[in-house]
JSON list of C-alpha atoms in Angstrom, two decimals:
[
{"chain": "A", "resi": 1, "resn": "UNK", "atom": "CA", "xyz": [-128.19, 148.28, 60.23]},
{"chain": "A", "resi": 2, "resn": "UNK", "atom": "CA", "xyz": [-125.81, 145.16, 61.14]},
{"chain": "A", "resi": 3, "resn": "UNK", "atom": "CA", "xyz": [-123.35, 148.21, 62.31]},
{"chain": "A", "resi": 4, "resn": "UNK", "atom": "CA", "xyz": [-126.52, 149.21, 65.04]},
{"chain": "A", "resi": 5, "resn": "UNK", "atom": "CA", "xyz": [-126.82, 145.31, 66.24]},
{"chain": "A", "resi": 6, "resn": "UNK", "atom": "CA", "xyz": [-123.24, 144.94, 67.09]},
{"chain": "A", "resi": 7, "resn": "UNK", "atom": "CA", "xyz": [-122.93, 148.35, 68.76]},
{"chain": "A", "resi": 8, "resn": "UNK", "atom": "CA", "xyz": [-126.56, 147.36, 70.49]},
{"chain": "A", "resi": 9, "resn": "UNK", "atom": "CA", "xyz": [-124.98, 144.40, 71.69]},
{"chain": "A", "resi": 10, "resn": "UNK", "atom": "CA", "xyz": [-121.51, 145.28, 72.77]},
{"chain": "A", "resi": 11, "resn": "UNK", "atom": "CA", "xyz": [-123.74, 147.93, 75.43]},
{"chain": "A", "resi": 12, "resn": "UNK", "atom": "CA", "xyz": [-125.64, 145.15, 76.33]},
{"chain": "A", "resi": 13, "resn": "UNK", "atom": "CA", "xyz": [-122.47, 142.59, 77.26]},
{"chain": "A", "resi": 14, "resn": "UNK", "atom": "CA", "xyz": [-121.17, 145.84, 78.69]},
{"chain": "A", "resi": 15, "resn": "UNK", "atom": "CA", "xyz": [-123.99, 146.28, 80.98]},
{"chain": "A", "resi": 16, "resn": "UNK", "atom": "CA", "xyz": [-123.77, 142.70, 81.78]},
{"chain": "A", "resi": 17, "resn": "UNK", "atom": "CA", "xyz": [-120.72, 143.30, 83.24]},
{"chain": "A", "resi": 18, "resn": "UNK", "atom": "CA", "xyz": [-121.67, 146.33, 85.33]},
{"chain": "A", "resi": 19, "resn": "UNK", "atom": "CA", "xyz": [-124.29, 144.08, 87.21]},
{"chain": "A", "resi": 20, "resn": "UNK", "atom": "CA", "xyz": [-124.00, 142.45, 90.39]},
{"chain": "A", "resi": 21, "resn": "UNK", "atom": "CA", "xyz": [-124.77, 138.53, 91.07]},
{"chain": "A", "resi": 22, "resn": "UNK", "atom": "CA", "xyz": [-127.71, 139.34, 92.63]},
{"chain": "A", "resi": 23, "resn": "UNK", "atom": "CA", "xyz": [-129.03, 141.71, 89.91]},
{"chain": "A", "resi": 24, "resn": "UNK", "atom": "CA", "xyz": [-127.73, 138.86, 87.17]},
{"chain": "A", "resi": 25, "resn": "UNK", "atom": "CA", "xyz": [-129.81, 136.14, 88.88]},
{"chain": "A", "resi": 26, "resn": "UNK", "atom": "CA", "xyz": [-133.12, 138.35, 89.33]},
{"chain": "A", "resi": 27, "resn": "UNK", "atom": "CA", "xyz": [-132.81, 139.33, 85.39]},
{"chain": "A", "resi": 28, "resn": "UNK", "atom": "CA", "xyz": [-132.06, 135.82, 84.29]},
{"chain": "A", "resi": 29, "resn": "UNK", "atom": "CA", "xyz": [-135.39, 134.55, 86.64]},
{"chain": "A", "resi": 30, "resn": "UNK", "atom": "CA", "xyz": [-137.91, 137.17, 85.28]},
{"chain": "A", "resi": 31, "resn": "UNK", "atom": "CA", "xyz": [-136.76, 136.55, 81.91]},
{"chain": "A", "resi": 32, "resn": "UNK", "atom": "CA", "xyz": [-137.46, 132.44, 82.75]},
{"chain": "A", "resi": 33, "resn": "UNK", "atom": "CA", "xyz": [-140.49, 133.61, 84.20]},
{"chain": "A", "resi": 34, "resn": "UNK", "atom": "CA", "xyz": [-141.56, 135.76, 80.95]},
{"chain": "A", "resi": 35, "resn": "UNK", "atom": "CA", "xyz": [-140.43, 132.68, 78.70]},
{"chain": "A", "resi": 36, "resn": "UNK", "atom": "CA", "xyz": [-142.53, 130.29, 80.72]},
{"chain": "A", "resi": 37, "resn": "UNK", "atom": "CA", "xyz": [-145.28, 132.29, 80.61]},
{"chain": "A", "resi": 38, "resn": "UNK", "atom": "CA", "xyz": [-145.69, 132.88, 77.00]},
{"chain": "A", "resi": 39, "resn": "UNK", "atom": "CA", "xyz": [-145.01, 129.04, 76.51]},
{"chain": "A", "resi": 40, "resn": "UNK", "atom": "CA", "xyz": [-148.14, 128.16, 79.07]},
{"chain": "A", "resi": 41, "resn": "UNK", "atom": "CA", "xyz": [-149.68, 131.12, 76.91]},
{"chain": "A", "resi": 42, "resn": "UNK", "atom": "CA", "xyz": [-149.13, 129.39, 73.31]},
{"chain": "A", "resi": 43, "resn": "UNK", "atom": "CA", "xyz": [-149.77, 126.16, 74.69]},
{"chain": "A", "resi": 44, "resn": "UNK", "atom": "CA", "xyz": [-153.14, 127.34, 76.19]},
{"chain": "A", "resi": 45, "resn": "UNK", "atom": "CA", "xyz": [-154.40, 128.86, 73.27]},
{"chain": "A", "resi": 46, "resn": "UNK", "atom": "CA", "xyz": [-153.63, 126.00, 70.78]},
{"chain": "A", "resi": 47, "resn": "UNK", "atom": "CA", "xyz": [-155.46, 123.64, 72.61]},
{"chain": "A", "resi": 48, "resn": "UNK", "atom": "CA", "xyz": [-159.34, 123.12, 70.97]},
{"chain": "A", "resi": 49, "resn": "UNK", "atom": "CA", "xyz": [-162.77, 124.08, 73.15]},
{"chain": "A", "resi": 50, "resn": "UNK", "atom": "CA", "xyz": [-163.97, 120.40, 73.65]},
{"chain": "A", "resi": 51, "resn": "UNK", "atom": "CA", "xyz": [-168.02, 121.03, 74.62]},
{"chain": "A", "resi": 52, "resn": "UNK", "atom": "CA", "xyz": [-170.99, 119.00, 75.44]},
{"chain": "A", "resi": 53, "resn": "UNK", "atom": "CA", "xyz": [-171.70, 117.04, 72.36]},
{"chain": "A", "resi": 54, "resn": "UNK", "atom": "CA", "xyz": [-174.17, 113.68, 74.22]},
{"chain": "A", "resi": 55, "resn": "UNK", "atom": "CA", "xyz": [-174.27, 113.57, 78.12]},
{"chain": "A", "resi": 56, "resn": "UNK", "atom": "CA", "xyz": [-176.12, 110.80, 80.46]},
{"chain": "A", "resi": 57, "resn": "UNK", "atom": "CA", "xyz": [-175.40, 108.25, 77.93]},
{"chain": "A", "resi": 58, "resn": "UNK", "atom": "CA", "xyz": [-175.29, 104.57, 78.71]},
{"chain": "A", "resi": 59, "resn": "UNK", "atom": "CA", "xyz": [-172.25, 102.39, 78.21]},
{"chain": "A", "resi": 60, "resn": "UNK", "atom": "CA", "xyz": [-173.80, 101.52, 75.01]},
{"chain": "A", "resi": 61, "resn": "UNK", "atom": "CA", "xyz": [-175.19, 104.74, 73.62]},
{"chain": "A", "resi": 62, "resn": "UNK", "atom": "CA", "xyz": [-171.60, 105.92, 74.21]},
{"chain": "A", "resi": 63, "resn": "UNK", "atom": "CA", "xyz": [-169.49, 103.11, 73.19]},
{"chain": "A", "resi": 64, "resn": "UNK", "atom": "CA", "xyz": [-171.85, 103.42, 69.26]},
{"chain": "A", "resi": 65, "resn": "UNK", "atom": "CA", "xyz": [-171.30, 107.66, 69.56]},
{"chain": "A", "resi": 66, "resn": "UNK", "atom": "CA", "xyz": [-167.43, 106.72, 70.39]},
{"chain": "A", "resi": 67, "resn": "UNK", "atom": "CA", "xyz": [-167.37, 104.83, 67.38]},
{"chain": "A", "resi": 68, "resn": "UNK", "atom": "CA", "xyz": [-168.91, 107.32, 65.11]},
{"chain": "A", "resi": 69, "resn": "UNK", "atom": "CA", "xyz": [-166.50, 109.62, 66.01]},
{"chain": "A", "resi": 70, "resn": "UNK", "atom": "CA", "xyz": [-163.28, 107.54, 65.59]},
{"chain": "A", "resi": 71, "resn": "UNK", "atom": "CA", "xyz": [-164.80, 106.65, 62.07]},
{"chain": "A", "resi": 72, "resn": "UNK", "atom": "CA", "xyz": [-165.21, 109.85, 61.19]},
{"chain": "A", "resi": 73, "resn": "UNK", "atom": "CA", "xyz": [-161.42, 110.65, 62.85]},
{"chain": "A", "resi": 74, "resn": "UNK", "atom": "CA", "xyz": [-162.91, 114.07, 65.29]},
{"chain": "A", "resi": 75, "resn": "UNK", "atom": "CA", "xyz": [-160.85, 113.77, 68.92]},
{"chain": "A", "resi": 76, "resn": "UNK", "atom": "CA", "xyz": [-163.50, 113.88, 71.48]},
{"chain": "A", "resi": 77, "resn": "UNK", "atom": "CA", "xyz": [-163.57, 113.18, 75.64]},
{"chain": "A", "resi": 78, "resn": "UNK", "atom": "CA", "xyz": [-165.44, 111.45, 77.93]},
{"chain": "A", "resi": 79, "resn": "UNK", "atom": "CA", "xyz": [-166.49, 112.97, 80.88]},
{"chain": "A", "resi": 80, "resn": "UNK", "atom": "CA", "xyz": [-167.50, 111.38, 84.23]},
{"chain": "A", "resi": 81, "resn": "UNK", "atom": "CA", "xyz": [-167.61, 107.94, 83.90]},
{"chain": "A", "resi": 82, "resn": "UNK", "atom": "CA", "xyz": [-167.89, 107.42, 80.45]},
{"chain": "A", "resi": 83, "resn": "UNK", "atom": "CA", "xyz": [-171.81, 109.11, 80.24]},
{"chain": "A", "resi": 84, "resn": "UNK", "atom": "CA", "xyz": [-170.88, 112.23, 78.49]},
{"chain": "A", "resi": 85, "resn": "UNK", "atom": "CA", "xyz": [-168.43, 112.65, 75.22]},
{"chain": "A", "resi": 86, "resn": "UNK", "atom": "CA", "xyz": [-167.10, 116.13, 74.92]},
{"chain": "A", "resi": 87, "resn": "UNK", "atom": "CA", "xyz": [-165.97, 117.27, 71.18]},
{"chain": "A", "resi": 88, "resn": "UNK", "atom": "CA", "xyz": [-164.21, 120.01, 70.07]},
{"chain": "A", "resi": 89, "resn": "UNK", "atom": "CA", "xyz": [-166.74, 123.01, 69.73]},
{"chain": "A", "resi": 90, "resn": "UNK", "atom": "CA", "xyz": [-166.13, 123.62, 65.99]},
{"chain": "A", "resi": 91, "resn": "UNK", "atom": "CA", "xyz": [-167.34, 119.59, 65.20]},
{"chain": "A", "resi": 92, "resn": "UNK", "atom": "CA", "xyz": [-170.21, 120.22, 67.43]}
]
C-alpha cells in the first residue's frame, strides 16, 4: 500500500512537470476555489437556525426576555430595533 502512494505520487510531481504556467495557475485556482467552497460550506452548515421566538416587543418586554435568556445561557438575536429576539430553533 505505502509502495502505491509513492508511485501515485511520483506520476503526480511528474505530471506537474509536464504542465504549462498557464495550466499550473488554472489547477492551483479551481482547487482554491473547491477549498473555499467547502469552507463557506462547513461554516454554513454549523451555524444554528435562530427563529422567531417574541416579536413587537417593547424595550422592556425585551430587555426582561433578554434577561431570561442570558440566565438561562441560550444565544439569541434581536431583530429590527430591538422588538423581536430570534433564538436558535431547537430552544424555541
Amino acid at each position: 500500500m505505502n509502495q502505491n502512494l509513492r508511485q501515485l505520487a511520483r506520476q503526480l510531481v511528474e505530471t506537474w512537470k509536464q504542465l504549462g504556467l498557464n495550466q499550473r495557475v488554472s489547477l492551483a485556482l479551481g482547487a482554491g476555489v473547491v477549498l473555499a467552497g467547502l469552507l463557506a460550506l462547513t461554516f454554513w452548515s454549523g451555524r444554528p437556525d435562530f427563529v422567531l421566538l417574541y416579536g413587537k416587543l417593547d424595550d422592556a418586554e425585551a430587555a426582561k426576555v433578554m434577561a431570561a435568556l442570558d440566565d438561562a445561557k441560550v444565544p439569541y438575536k434581536t431583530g429590527r430595533g430591538g422588538s423581536s429576539i430570534l433564538v436558535p430553533s431547537d430552544k424555541v
